[in-house]
PDB file of C-alpha atoms and ligand atoms in Angstrom:
ATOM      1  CA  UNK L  16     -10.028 -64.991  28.008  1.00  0.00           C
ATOM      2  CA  UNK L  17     -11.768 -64.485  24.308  1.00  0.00           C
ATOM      3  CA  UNK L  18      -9.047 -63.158  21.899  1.00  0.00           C
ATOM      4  CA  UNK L  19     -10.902 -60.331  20.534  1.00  0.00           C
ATOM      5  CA  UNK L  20     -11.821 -58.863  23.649  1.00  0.00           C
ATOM      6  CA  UNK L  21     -10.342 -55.677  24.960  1.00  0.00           C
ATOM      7  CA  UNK L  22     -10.798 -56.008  28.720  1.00  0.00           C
ATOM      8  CA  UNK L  23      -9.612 -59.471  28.659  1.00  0.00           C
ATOM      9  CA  UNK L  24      -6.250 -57.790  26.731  1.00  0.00           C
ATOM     10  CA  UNK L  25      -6.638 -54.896  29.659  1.00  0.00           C
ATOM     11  CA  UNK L  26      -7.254 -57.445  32.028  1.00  0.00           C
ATOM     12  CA  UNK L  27      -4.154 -59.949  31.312  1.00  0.00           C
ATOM     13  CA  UNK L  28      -1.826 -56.708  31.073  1.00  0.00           C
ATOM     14  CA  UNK L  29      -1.694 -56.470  27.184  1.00  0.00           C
ATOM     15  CA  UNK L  30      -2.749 -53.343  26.858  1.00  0.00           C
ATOM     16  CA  UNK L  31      -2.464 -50.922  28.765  1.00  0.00           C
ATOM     17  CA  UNK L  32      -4.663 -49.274  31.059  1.00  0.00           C
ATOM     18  CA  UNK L  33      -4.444 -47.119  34.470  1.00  0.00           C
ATOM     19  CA  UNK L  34      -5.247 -49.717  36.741  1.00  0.00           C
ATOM     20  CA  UNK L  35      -6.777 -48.062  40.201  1.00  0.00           C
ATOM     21  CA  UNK L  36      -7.753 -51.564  42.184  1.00  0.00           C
ATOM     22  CA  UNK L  37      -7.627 -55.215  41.380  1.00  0.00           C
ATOM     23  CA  UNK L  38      -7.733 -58.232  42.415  1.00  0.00           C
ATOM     24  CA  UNK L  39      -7.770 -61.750  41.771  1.00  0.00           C
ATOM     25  CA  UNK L  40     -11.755 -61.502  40.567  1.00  0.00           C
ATOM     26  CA  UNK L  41     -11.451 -57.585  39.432  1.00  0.00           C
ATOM     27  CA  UNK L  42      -9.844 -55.078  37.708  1.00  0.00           C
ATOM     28  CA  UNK L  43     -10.779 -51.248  37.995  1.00  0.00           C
ATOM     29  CA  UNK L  44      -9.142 -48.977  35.435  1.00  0.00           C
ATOM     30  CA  UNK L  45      -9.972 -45.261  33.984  1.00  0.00           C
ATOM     31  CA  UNK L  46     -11.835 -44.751  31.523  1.00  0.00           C
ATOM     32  CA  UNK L  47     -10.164 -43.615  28.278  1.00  0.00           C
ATOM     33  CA  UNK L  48     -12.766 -40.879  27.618  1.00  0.00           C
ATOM     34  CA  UNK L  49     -14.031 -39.683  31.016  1.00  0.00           C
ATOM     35  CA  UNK L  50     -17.382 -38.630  31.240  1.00  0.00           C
ATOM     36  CA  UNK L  51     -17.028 -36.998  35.016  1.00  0.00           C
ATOM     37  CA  UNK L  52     -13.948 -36.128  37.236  1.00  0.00           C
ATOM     38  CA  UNK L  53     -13.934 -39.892  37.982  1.00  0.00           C
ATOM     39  CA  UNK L  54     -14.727 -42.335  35.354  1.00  0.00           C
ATOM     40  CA  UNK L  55     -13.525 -45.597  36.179  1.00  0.00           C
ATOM     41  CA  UNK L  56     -14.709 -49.189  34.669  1.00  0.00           C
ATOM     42  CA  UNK L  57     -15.018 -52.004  37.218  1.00  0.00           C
ATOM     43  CA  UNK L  58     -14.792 -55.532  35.249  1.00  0.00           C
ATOM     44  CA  UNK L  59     -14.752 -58.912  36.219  1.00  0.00           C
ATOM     45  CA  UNK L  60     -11.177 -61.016  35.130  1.00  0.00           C
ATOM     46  CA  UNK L  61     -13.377 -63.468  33.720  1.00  0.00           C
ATOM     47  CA  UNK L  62     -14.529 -62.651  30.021  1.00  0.00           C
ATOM     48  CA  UNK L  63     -18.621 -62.041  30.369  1.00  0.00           C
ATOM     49  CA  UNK L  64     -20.291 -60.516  27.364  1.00  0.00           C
ATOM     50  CA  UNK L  65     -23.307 -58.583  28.788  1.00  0.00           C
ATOM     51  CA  UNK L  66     -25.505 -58.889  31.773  1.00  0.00           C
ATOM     52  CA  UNK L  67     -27.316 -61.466  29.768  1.00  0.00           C
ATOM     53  CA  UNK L  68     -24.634 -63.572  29.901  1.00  0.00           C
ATOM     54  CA  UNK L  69     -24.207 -63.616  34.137  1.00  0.00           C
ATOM     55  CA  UNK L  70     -25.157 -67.231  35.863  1.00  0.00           C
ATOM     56  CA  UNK L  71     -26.834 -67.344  39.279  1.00  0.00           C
ATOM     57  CA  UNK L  72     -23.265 -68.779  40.009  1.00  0.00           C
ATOM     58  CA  UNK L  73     -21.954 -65.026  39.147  1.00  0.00           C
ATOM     59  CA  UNK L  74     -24.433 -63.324  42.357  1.00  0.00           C
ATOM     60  CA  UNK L  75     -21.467 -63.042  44.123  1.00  0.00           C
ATOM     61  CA  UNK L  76     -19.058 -61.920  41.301  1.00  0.00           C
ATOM     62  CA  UNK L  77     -21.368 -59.051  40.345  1.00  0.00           C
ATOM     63  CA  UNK L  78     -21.396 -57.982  44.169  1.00  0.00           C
ATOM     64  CA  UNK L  79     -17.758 -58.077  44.339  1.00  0.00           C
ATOM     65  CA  UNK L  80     -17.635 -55.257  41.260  1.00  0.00           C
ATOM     66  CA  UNK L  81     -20.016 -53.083  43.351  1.00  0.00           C
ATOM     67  CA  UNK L  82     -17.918 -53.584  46.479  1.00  0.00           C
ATOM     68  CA  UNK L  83     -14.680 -52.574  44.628  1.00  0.00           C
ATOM     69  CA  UNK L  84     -16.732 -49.170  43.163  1.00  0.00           C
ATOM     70  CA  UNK L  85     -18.212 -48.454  46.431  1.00  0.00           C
ATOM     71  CA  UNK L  86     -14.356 -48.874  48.312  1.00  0.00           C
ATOM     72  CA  UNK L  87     -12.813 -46.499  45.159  1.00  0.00           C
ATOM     73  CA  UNK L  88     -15.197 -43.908  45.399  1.00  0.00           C
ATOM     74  CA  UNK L  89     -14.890 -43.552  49.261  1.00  0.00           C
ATOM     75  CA  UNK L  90     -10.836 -43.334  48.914  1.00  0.00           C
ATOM     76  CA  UNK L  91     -11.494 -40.893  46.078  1.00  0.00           C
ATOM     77  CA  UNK L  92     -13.360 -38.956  48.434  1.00  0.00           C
ATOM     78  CA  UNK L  93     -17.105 -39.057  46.862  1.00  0.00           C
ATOM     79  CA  UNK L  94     -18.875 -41.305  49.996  1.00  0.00           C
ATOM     80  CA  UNK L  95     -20.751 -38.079  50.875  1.00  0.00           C
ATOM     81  CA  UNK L  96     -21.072 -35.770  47.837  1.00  0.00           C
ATOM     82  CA  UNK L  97     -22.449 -39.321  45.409  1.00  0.00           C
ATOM     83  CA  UNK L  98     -21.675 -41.039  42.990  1.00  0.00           C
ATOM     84  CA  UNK L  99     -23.318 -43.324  39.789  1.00  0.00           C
ATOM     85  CA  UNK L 100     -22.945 -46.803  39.428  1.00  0.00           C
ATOM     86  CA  UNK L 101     -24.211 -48.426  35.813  1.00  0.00           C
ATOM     87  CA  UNK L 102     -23.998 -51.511  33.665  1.00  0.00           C
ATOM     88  CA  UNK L 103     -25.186 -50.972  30.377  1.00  0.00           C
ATOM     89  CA  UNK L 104     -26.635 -53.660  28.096  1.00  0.00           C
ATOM     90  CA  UNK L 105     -26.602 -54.054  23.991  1.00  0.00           C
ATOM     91  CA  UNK L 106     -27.326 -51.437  21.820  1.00  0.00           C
ATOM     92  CA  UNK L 107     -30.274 -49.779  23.430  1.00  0.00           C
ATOM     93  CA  UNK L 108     -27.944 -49.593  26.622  1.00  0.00           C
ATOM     94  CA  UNK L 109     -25.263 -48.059  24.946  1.00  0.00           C
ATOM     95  CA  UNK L 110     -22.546 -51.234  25.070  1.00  0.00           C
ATOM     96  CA  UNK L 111     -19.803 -51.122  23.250  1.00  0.00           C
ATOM     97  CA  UNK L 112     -17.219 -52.890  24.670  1.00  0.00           C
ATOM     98  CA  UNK L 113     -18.869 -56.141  24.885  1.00  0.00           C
ATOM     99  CA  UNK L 114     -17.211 -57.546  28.385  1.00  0.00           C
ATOM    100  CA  UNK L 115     -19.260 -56.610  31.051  1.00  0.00           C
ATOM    101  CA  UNK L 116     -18.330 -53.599  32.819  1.00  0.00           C
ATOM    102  CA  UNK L 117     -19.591 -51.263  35.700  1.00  0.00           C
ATOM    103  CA  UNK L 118     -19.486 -47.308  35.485  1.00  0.00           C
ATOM    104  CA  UNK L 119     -18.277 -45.520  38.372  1.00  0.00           C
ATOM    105  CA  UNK L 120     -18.625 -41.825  37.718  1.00  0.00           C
ATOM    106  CA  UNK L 121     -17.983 -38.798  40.400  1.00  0.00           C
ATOM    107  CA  UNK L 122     -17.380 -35.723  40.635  1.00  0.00           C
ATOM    108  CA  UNK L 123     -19.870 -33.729  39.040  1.00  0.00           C
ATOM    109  CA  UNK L 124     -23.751 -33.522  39.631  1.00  0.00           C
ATOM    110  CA  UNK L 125     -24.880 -36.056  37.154  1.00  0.00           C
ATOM    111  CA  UNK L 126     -28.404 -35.529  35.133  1.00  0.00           C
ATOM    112  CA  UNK L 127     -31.097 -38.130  35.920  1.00  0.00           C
ATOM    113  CA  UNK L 128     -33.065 -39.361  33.335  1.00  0.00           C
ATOM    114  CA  UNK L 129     -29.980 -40.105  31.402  1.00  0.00           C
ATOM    115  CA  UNK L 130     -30.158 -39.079  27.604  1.00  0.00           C
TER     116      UNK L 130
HETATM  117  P1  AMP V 205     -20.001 -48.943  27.215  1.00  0.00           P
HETATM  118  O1  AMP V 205     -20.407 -47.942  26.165  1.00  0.00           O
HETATM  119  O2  AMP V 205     -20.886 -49.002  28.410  1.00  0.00           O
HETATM  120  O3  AMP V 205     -19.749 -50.315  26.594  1.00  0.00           O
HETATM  121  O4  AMP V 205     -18.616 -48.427  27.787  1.00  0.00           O
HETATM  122  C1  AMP V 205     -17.397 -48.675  27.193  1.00  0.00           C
HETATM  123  C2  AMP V 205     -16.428 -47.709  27.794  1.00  0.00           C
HETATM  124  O5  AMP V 205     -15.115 -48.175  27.541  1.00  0.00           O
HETATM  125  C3  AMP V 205     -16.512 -46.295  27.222  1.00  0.00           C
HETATM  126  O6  AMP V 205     -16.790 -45.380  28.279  1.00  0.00           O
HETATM  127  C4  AMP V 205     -15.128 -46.070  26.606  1.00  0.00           C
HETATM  128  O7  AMP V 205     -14.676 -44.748  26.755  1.00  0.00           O
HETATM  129  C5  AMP V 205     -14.284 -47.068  27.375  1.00  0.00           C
HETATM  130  N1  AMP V 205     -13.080 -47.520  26.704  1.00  0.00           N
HETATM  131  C6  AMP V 205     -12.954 -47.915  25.411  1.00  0.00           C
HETATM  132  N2  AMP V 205     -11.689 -48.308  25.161  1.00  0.00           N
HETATM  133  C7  AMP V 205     -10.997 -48.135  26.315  1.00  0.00           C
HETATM  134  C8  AMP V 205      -9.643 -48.364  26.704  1.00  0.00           C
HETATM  135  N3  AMP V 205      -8.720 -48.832  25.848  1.00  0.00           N
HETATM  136  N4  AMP V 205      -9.285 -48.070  27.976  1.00  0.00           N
HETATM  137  C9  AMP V 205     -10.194 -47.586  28.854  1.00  0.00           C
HETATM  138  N5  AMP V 205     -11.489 -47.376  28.555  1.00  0.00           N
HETATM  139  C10 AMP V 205     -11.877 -47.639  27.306  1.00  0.00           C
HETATM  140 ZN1   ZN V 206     -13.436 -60.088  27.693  1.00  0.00          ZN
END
């Protein structure tokens, strides 16, 4: 847990958040400004800064925060019609929250390149 960090607060139930799935390595919650009909943030419980951060020891982590998007968005419905999955990295990215997290968004057809 780093102190400053606002998905490890979300994470250990500090602040508060609408939680959709966890578990003991996850957390899924909405996102506070929701860029599609479903915007939720996958993260891991375990404070990771950015994708630059992960060890190979995290493979399996990282596959468990796809898993838990991929089993949201089919009980929300979006298996067939899609869906986007996305980690961004530092500033070029477009991180801000610095504690790795993964995008789910549905529910609208989303534009490809992104801006
Ligand atoms: P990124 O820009 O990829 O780092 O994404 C950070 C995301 O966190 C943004 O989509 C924000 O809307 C979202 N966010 C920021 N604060 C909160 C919060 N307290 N609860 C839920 N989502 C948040
Ligand atoms: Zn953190």
């Amino acid at each position: 847990m780093s102190n400053d960090c606002l998905f490890c607060k979300i994470a250990a139930g500090e602040i508060p958040a609408k939680v959709v799935r966890e578990d003991e390595f996850a957390l899924a919650f909405e996102d506070i400004v929701p860029q599609a009909p479903l915007h939720v943030l996958v993260v891991p419980r375990r404070h990771i800064a950015t994708l630059n951060d992960l060890g190979d020891a995290d493979e399996a982590l990282v596959g468990h925060l796809v898993a838990m998007a991929r089993d949201i968005a089919r009980a929300k419905g979006y298996e067939e019609s899609g869906y986007r999955t996305v980690f961004n990295c530092n500033a070029d990215g477009g991180q801000t929250v610095f504690h790795i997290h993964l995008h789910l968004l549905a529910g609208r057809s989303l534009a490809w390149p992104p801006g």
